[in-house]
Amino acid sequence: MKGLEPHRSTMLGAATTARANVNVALIKYWGKRDAALNLPATGSISLTLDGLWVEASCAFGAGSNDDCLIDGRPAVEPDRGRLLRFVDLVRAEAGIEAKAAVRTTSGVPNGVGLASSAAAFASLALATSRAAGLRLEAPALSALARRGSGSAARSIFGGFVEWHRGARPDGLDSIAEPLLAPSDWDVRVVVAVVSSARKPVSSRDGMKRAAASPLYPAWVDAAERDLTIARGAIAARDLEALGLVAEHSAFKMHAVGLAARPPLLYWLAATIECVHRVWALREEGTRGWVTIDAGPQVKVLCDPADAHRIAAALADVPGVERVLTCTPGAGVEVRA
Ligand code: DP6
């Protein structure tokens, strides 16, 4: 974490609580150029979603052990190890050895099957660094959050966000930056929850497998072009151009996995049915564009005026457990 230029501020011992929202990638991050530093093979672009948050609080003190609670329960492996490796990075940066009391609470409704590691590590980056006496600016917070989970680098910011691949071996230029604030462009993301079960292959393991796919080099090669198109579409508030390139990015990501050995297939029958419903609606003039992450849920980018019709159509698909409609959300913030 060298080069983050910390400024000491708060007293050791004081607890800090921070909250961050999840984000949905429109141009996907799917592959790493450095697994140890968690550096991505490509840039990515996302939208932070309001109302799907994780809150983290942290205090460093004189205890003899680290104490971690996730949603009120003692953290168990592998989550505990991942969380404490992250806390160790902060301790090293702050030059402290004090034990940590860390609590995370998820505001993502139970059973919506949405991975919340992006919101968790974004809120942990702010809470743990402040509690350790560091006052990091947003770019340094983004670099720190990235070490916990790549997509967390983007949840530091609200609205439309780009996370840069960067070229430096130390990763200091692999940080996210906001493209548009949440209030700059009013769009909706309709989420069809197809399964609330924990995904069988984590993003991390999925990316490892995908990197050996024969389609992986083509995926990486095309990323810059997709990023340029998405950046331009966001600047022009062109929903169709953004939706089409987002759909393309998502299907390419899944194609890379399908061609891996063993194949990676995150979709269930209802996932595919949702995609067909969205495409059928589009033929009829209700415009929505799908994206799918490392799981079976389908997320649909659309105009606010079309969100209700899309949500109703997806709620009707057999196998869909529930449907949520999200607005653009804010970046990470300290809670009183
Ligand atoms: C499909 O950020 O969860 O959601 O960096 O290994 O923790 P790690 O992976 P993670 O991967 C997210 C993958 C994705 C696409 C995306 O969010 O860009």
Tab-separated table of C-alpha atoms and ligand atoms in Angstrom:
chain	number	residue	atom	x	y	z
A	1	MET	CA	0.000	0.000	0.000
A	2	LYS	CA	3.025	2.260	-0.381
A	3	GLY	CA	2.299	5.629	-1.909
A	4	LEU	CA	-1.161	6.114	-0.418
A	5	GLU	CA	0.123	9.175	1.461
A	6	PRO	CA	-1.832	8.677	4.650
A	7	HIS	CA	-2.602	11.497	7.052
A	8	ARG	CA	-3.101	10.529	10.644
A	9	SER	CA	-6.326	11.842	12.069
A	10	THR	CA	-8.550	9.935	14.478
A	11	MET	CA	-7.418	8.489	17.811
A	12	LEU	CA	-6.746	4.789	18.010
A	13	GLY	CA	-9.586	3.149	19.867
A	14	ALA	CA	-12.421	5.152	18.346
A	15	ALA	CA	-14.870	3.019	16.333
A	16	THR	CA	-15.739	4.164	12.838
A	17	THR	CA	-18.789	3.011	10.902
A	18	ALA	CA	-19.113	3.344	7.136
A	19	ARG	CA	-21.741	2.309	4.615
A	20	ALA	CA	-21.359	1.407	0.916
A	21	ASN	CA	-23.757	0.216	-1.784
A	22	VAL	CA	-23.323	-2.701	-4.179
A	23	ASN	CA	-22.709	-1.967	-7.842
A	24	VAL	CA	-23.624	-3.730	-11.079
A	25	ALA	CA	-20.919	-3.974	-13.741
A	26	LEU	CA	-22.011	-2.879	-17.207
A	27	ILE	CA	-18.593	-3.566	-18.720
A	28	LYS	CA	-17.376	-6.560	-16.743
A	29	TYR	CA	-14.233	-7.233	-14.754
A	30	TRP	CA	-13.479	-10.912	-15.422
A	31	GLY	CA	-9.822	-11.809	-15.076
A	32	LYS	CA	-6.751	-10.585	-13.217
A	33	ARG	CA	-3.329	-9.398	-14.327
A	34	ASP	CA	-1.986	-9.888	-10.787
A	35	ALA	CA	-3.804	-12.095	-8.297
A	36	ALA	CA	-1.723	-11.073	-5.259
A	37	LEU	CA	-2.446	-7.358	-5.681
A	38	ASN	CA	-5.871	-8.073	-7.181
A	39	LEU	CA	-5.179	-6.135	-10.359
A	40	PRO	CA	-7.664	-6.594	-13.217
A	41	ALA	CA	-6.774	-7.752	-16.725
A	42	THR	CA	-9.144	-5.085	-18.106
A	43	GLY	CA	-10.919	-1.933	-16.996
A	44	SER	CA	-14.612	-2.072	-16.093
A	45	ILE	CA	-17.604	0.275	-15.774
A	46	SER	CA	-20.423	-0.028	-13.252
A	47	LEU	CA	-23.452	1.646	-11.755
A	48	THR	CA	-23.719	1.867	-7.953
A	49	LEU	CA	-27.200	0.851	-6.764
A	50	ASP	CA	-29.150	2.583	-4.016
A	51	GLY	CA	-30.600	0.593	-1.134
A	52	LEU	CA	-28.399	-2.517	-1.375
A	53	TRP	CA	-25.738	-1.660	1.202
A	54	VAL	CA	-23.307	-3.121	3.681
A	55	GLU	CA	-22.295	-1.271	6.825
A	56	ALA	CA	-18.906	-1.949	8.444
A	57	SER	CA	-17.632	-0.727	11.775
A	58	CYS	CA	-14.139	-1.103	13.156
A	59	ALA	CA	-12.195	-0.189	16.290
A	60	PHE	CA	-8.582	-0.996	17.107
A	61	GLY	CA	-7.758	-1.575	20.748
A	62	ALA	CA	-5.962	-3.513	23.419
A	63	GLY	CA	-7.752	-6.893	23.004
A	64	SER	CA	-5.643	-10.033	22.638
A	65	ASN	CA	-7.510	-11.325	19.566
A	66	ASP	CA	-9.191	-9.938	16.521
A	67	ASP	CA	-12.933	-10.153	16.868
A	68	CYS	CA	-15.061	-10.268	13.691
A	69	LEU	CA	-18.831	-10.470	13.477
A	70	ILE	CA	-20.711	-10.780	10.209
A	71	ASP	CA	-24.422	-10.025	10.562
A	72	GLY	CA	-24.179	-10.535	14.318
A	73	ARG	CA	-22.416	-13.927	14.168
A	74	PRO	CA	-18.722	-14.722	14.626
A	75	ALA	CA	-17.145	-14.814	11.172
A	76	VAL	CA	-16.132	-18.296	9.977
A	77	GLU	CA	-13.694	-19.413	7.290
A	78	PRO	CA	-13.167	-18.532	4.519
A	79	ASP	CA	-14.812	-15.159	5.247
A	80	ARG	CA	-12.878	-14.569	8.499
A	81	GLY	CA	-9.485	-15.117	6.873
A	82	ARG	CA	-10.345	-12.858	3.948
A	83	LEU	CA	-11.541	-10.123	6.288
A	84	LEU	CA	-8.480	-10.350	8.542
A	85	ARG	CA	-6.039	-10.355	5.614
A	86	PHE	CA	-7.667	-7.078	4.644
A	87	VAL	CA	-7.379	-5.685	8.189
A	88	ASP	CA	-3.678	-6.715	8.132
A	89	LEU	CA	-3.121	-4.510	5.065
A	90	VAL	CA	-4.577	-1.556	6.945
A	91	ARG	CA	-2.524	-2.299	10.066
A	92	ALA	CA	0.650	-2.476	7.965
A	93	GLU	CA	-0.160	0.820	6.246
A	94	ALA	CA	-0.940	2.543	9.549
A	95	GLY	CA	2.037	0.964	11.330
A	96	ILE	CA	-0.068	-0.458	14.167
A	97	GLU	CA	-0.396	-3.899	15.692
A	98	ALA	CA	-3.527	-3.377	17.777
A	99	LYS	CA	-6.232	-6.019	17.557
A	100	ALA	CA	-9.407	-5.151	15.673
A	101	ALA	CA	-13.073	-5.430	16.485
A	102	VAL	CA	-14.846	-5.551	13.118
A	103	ARG	CA	-18.582	-5.815	12.479
A	104	THR	CA	-20.300	-5.961	9.117
A	105	THR	CA	-24.047	-5.792	8.645
A	106	SER	CA	-25.691	-6.399	5.317
A	107	GLY	CA	-28.675	-4.307	4.284
A	108	VAL	CA	-29.077	-6.413	1.156
A	109	PRO	CA	-32.396	-8.127	1.897
A	110	ASN	CA	-31.996	-11.768	2.919
A	111	GLY	CA	-32.317	-14.211	0.121
A	112	VAL	CA	-31.901	-11.830	-2.801
A	113	GLY	CA	-28.885	-13.828	-3.942
A	114	LEU	CA	-26.799	-10.753	-4.694
A	115	ALA	CA	-23.113	-10.969	-3.808
A	116	SER	CA	-22.328	-8.068	-1.524
A	117	SER	CA	-18.510	-8.313	-1.347
A	118	ALA	CA	-18.185	-5.045	-3.301
A	119	ALA	CA	-20.200	-3.135	-0.690
A	120	ALA	CA	-18.541	-5.036	2.160
A	121	PHE	CA	-14.947	-4.221	1.202
A	122	ALA	CA	-15.768	-0.639	0.185
A	123	SER	CA	-17.303	0.020	3.614
A	124	LEU	CA	-14.479	-1.896	5.336
A	125	ALA	CA	-11.862	0.194	3.496
A	126	LEU	CA	-13.288	3.401	4.917
A	127	ALA	CA	-14.137	2.075	8.397
A	128	THR	CA	-10.864	0.229	9.034
A	129	SER	CA	-8.570	2.916	7.614
A	130	ARG	CA	-10.250	5.681	9.639
A	131	ALA	CA	-10.252	3.566	12.784
A	132	ALA	CA	-6.512	2.960	12.265
A	133	GLY	CA	-5.906	6.696	12.174
A	134	LEU	CA	-5.496	7.005	8.395
A	135	ARG	CA	-7.381	9.583	6.369
A	136	LEU	CA	-7.297	8.317	2.799
A	137	GLU	CA	-8.620	10.293	-0.157
A	138	ALA	CA	-11.151	8.544	-2.423
A	139	PRO	CA	-8.588	7.226	-4.986
A	140	ALA	CA	-6.477	5.663	-2.215
A	141	LEU	CA	-9.616	4.205	-0.621
A	142	SER	CA	-10.501	2.695	-3.998
A	143	ALA	CA	-7.032	1.088	-4.245
A	144	LEU	CA	-7.413	-0.289	-0.729
A	145	ALA	CA	-10.955	-1.625	-1.321
A	146	ARG	CA	-9.670	-3.348	-4.485
A	147	ARG	CA	-7.339	-5.481	-2.356
A	148	GLY	CA	-10.393	-6.949	-0.587
A	149	SER	CA	-12.496	-7.484	-3.711
A	150	GLY	CA	-11.915	-6.005	-7.148
A	151	SER	CA	-15.462	-4.780	-7.659
A	152	ALA	CA	-15.251	-2.972	-4.275
A	153	ALA	CA	-12.873	-0.450	-5.894
A	154	ARG	CA	-15.938	0.856	-7.779
A	155	SER	CA	-18.340	0.971	-4.793
A	156	ILE	CA	-16.254	3.767	-3.233
A	157	PHE	CA	-18.065	6.065	-5.684
A	158	GLY	CA	-21.726	6.637	-6.480
A	159	GLY	CA	-23.414	6.670	-9.895
A	160	PHE	CA	-21.556	5.536	-13.007
A	161	VAL	CA	-17.979	4.542	-12.223
A	162	GLU	CA	-14.963	3.380	-14.211
A	163	TRP	CA	-12.267	1.216	-12.624
A	164	HIS	CA	-9.025	1.551	-14.584
A	165	ARG	CA	-6.907	-1.470	-15.359
A	166	GLY	CA	-3.756	0.572	-14.823
A	167	ALA	CA	-0.343	-0.422	-16.145
A	168	ARG	CA	1.929	-0.134	-13.105
A	169	PRO	CA	3.136	-3.407	-11.581
A	170	ASP	CA	2.427	-1.988	-8.092
A	171	GLY	CA	-1.189	-1.267	-9.093
A	172	LEU	CA	-1.249	2.304	-7.823
A	173	ASP	CA	-2.938	3.418	-11.035
A	174	SER	CA	-5.600	0.693	-10.853
A	175	ILE	CA	-8.258	2.771	-9.147
A	176	ALA	CA	-11.839	3.725	-9.866
A	177	GLU	CA	-13.167	7.184	-10.662
A	178	PRO	CA	-16.701	8.525	-11.006
A	179	LEU	CA	-18.043	9.177	-14.513
A	180	LEU	CA	-21.483	10.575	-13.555
A	181	ALA	CA	-22.973	11.323	-10.128
A	182	PRO	CA	-26.152	9.405	-9.158
A	183	SER	CA	-28.338	12.453	-9.854
A	184	ASP	CA	-26.775	13.100	-13.266
A	185	TRP	CA	-28.686	10.389	-15.104
A	186	ASP	CA	-31.872	8.801	-13.790
A	187	VAL	CA	-31.939	5.183	-14.920
A	188	ARG	CA	-33.221	1.989	-13.306
A	189	VAL	CA	-31.846	-1.500	-12.807
A	190	VAL	CA	-34.516	-4.168	-12.410
A	191	VAL	CA	-33.133	-7.265	-10.675
A	192	ALA	CA	-34.845	-10.631	-11.175
A	193	VAL	CA	-33.762	-12.943	-8.342
A	194	VAL	CA	-33.685	-16.452	-9.768
A	195	SER	CA	-31.942	-18.202	-6.888
A	196	SER	CA	-30.905	-17.040	-3.444
A	197	ALA	CA	-28.485	-19.961	-2.912
A	198	ARG	CA	-24.788	-19.144	-2.500
A	199	LYS	CA	-23.149	-19.426	-5.926
A	200	PRO	CA	-21.393	-22.760	-6.508
A	201	VAL	CA	-18.281	-21.149	-8.070
A	202	SER	CA	-17.093	-17.842	-6.584
A	203	SER	CA	-16.077	-14.982	-8.881
A	204	ARG	CA	-12.496	-15.514	-7.794
A	205	ASP	CA	-12.458	-19.205	-8.766
A	206	GLY	CA	-14.531	-18.511	-11.869
A	207	MET	CA	-11.960	-15.972	-13.067
A	208	LYS	CA	-9.118	-18.466	-12.575
A	209	ARG	CA	-10.910	-21.020	-14.694
A	210	ALA	CA	-11.881	-18.439	-17.322
A	211	ALA	CA	-8.245	-17.338	-17.743
A	212	ALA	CA	-7.472	-20.771	-19.259
A	213	SER	CA	-10.403	-20.562	-21.707
A	214	PRO	CA	-9.458	-20.383	-25.391
A	215	LEU	CA	-11.758	-17.349	-25.668
A	216	TYR	CA	-10.025	-15.407	-22.866
A	217	PRO	CA	-7.449	-13.582	-25.061
A	218	ALA	CA	-10.254	-12.289	-27.318
A	219	TRP	CA	-12.190	-11.128	-24.232
A	220	VAL	CA	-9.233	-9.137	-22.960
A	221	ASP	CA	-8.417	-7.726	-26.417
A	222	ALA	CA	-11.926	-6.327	-26.917
A	223	ALA	CA	-12.247	-4.665	-23.510
A	224	GLU	CA	-10.803	-1.260	-24.456
A	225	ARG	CA	-13.245	-0.941	-27.343
A	226	ASP	CA	-16.223	-1.768	-25.129
A	227	LEU	CA	-15.023	0.680	-22.468
A	228	THR	CA	-14.720	3.474	-25.035
A	229	ILE	CA	-18.244	2.828	-26.327
A	230	ALA	CA	-19.694	2.696	-22.798
A	231	ARG	CA	-17.860	5.842	-21.675
A	232	GLY	CA	-19.197	7.707	-24.741
A	233	ALA	CA	-22.747	6.407	-24.196
A	234	ILE	CA	-22.703	7.496	-20.545
A	235	ALA	CA	-21.389	10.961	-21.446
A	236	ALA	CA	-24.152	11.295	-24.086
A	237	ARG	CA	-26.834	9.724	-21.801
A	238	ASP	CA	-27.497	7.301	-24.672
A	239	LEU	CA	-29.287	4.408	-22.945
A	240	GLU	CA	-29.575	2.225	-26.050
A	241	ALA	CA	-25.854	2.471	-26.869
A	242	LEU	CA	-24.968	1.727	-23.244
A	243	GLY	CA	-27.467	-1.109	-22.961
A	244	LEU	CA	-26.279	-2.809	-26.143
A	245	VAL	CA	-22.596	-2.715	-25.180
A	246	ALA	CA	-23.415	-3.836	-21.623
A	247	GLU	CA	-25.375	-6.820	-22.931
A	248	HIS	CA	-22.503	-7.645	-25.296
A	249	SER	CA	-19.945	-7.465	-22.454
A	250	ALA	CA	-22.019	-9.754	-20.222
A	251	PHE	CA	-22.589	-12.419	-22.886
A	252	LYS	CA	-18.932	-12.390	-23.879
A	253	MET	CA	-17.949	-12.874	-20.228
A	254	HIS	CA	-20.236	-15.893	-19.966
A	255	ALA	CA	-19.034	-17.234	-23.340
A	256	VAL	CA	-15.463	-17.247	-21.991
A	257	GLY	CA	-16.654	-19.382	-19.066
A	258	LEU	CA	-18.660	-21.750	-21.254
A	259	ALA	CA	-15.537	-22.473	-23.293
A	260	ALA	CA	-13.453	-23.197	-20.157
A	261	ARG	CA	-12.671	-26.684	-18.856
A	262	PRO	CA	-14.599	-27.669	-16.881
A	263	PRO	CA	-17.224	-25.256	-18.261
A	264	LEU	CA	-18.581	-22.467	-16.117
A	265	LEU	CA	-22.325	-22.053	-16.416
A	266	TYR	CA	-23.949	-19.704	-13.903
A	267	TRP	CA	-27.378	-19.609	-15.574
A	268	LEU	CA	-30.484	-21.505	-14.572
A	269	ALA	CA	-33.529	-22.105	-16.767
A	270	ALA	CA	-35.259	-19.008	-15.389
A	271	THR	CA	-32.171	-16.904	-16.181
A	272	ILE	CA	-32.546	-17.733	-19.874
A	273	GLU	CA	-36.312	-17.228	-19.780
A	274	CYS	CA	-35.803	-13.741	-18.269
A	275	VAL	CA	-33.401	-12.847	-21.081
A	276	HIS	CA	-35.967	-13.902	-23.680
A	277	ARG	CA	-38.712	-11.891	-21.935
A	278	VAL	CA	-36.546	-8.765	-21.968
A	279	TRP	CA	-35.729	-9.240	-25.641
A	280	ALA	CA	-39.423	-9.811	-26.463
A	281	LEU	CA	-40.360	-6.622	-24.601
A	282	ARG	CA	-37.717	-4.751	-26.567
A	283	GLU	CA	-39.281	-5.922	-29.835
A	284	GLU	CA	-42.544	-4.422	-28.565
A	285	GLY	CA	-40.893	-1.086	-27.705
A	286	THR	CA	-40.259	-1.483	-23.949
A	287	ARG	CA	-36.515	-1.037	-23.889
A	288	GLY	CA	-34.363	-2.931	-21.396
A	289	TRP	CA	-30.902	-4.497	-21.692
A	290	VAL	CA	-29.732	-7.460	-19.631
A	291	THR	CA	-26.582	-8.114	-17.725
A	292	ILE	CA	-25.669	-11.190	-15.648
A	293	ASP	CA	-22.831	-11.556	-13.127
A	294	ALA	CA	-21.294	-14.696	-11.631
A	295	GLY	CA	-24.676	-16.092	-10.652
A	296	PRO	CA	-28.133	-16.741	-12.103
A	297	GLN	CA	-29.772	-13.341	-11.361
A	298	VAL	CA	-30.741	-11.160	-14.317
A	299	LYS	CA	-30.315	-7.381	-14.076
A	300	VAL	CA	-32.011	-5.125	-16.584
A	301	LEU	CA	-30.881	-1.586	-17.344
A	302	CYS	CA	-33.790	0.597	-18.411
A	303	ASP	CA	-35.446	3.991	-18.392
A	304	PRO	CA	-37.525	4.796	-15.245
A	305	ALA	CA	-40.673	4.907	-17.397
A	306	ASP	CA	-40.184	1.265	-18.473
A	307	ALA	CA	-39.098	-0.199	-15.133
A	308	HIS	CA	-42.569	-1.114	-13.914
A	309	ARG	CA	-43.497	-3.042	-17.066
A	310	ILE	CA	-40.169	-4.890	-17.104
A	311	ALA	CA	-40.444	-5.745	-13.397
A	312	ALA	CA	-43.977	-7.091	-13.887
A	313	ALA	CA	-42.910	-9.220	-16.882
A	314	LEU	CA	-39.962	-10.720	-14.968
A	315	ALA	CA	-42.045	-11.394	-11.834
A	316	ASP	CA	-44.207	-13.549	-14.072
A	317	VAL	CA	-41.363	-15.832	-15.200
A	318	PRO	CA	-41.565	-19.273	-13.532
A	319	GLY	CA	-38.596	-19.662	-11.180
A	320	VAL	CA	-38.183	-15.954	-10.432
A	321	GLU	CA	-38.279	-15.606	-6.630
A	322	ARG	CA	-38.584	-11.834	-6.443
A	323	VAL	CA	-37.933	-8.663	-8.371
A	324	LEU	CA	-36.290	-5.469	-7.102
A	325	THR	CA	-36.040	-2.120	-8.849
A	326	CYS	CA	-32.978	-0.003	-7.998
A	327	THR	CA	-32.060	3.627	-8.641
A	328	PRO	CA	-28.484	4.969	-8.909
A	329	GLY	CA	-26.877	5.032	-5.467
A	330	ALA	CA	-24.258	7.007	-3.549
A	331	GLY	CA	-20.648	6.170	-2.794
A	332	VAL	CA	-19.181	5.091	0.523
A	333	GLU	CA	-19.748	7.374	3.514
A	334	VAL	CA	-19.012	7.522	7.208
A	335	ARG	CA	-22.074	7.034	9.426
A	336	ALA	CA	-22.511	9.081	12.535
B	1	DP6	C1	-18.888	-10.940	-12.490
B	1	DP6	O1	-14.953	-8.351	-7.439
B	1	DP6	O2	-16.190	-10.419	-6.667
B	1	DP6	O3	-19.344	-9.377	-10.758
B	1	DP6	O4	-11.769	-9.355	-7.082
B	1	DP6	O5	-11.859	-11.838	-6.931
B	1	DP6	O6	-13.105	-10.433	-5.253
B	1	DP6	P1	-12.596	-10.554	-6.678
B	1	DP6	O7	-13.868	-10.629	-7.621
B	1	DP6	P2	-15.226	-9.797	-7.613
B	1	DP6	O8	-15.696	-10.104	-9.117
B	1	DP6	C2	-16.807	-9.502	-9.697
B	1	DP6	C3	-17.089	-10.171	-10.994
B	1	DP6	C4	-18.362	-9.742	-11.685
B	1	DP6	C5	-18.110	-8.627	-12.683
B	1	DP6	C6	-17.862	-7.257	-12.102
B	1	DP6	O9	-18.379	-6.930	-11.013
B	1	DP6	O10	-17.198	-6.474	-12.801
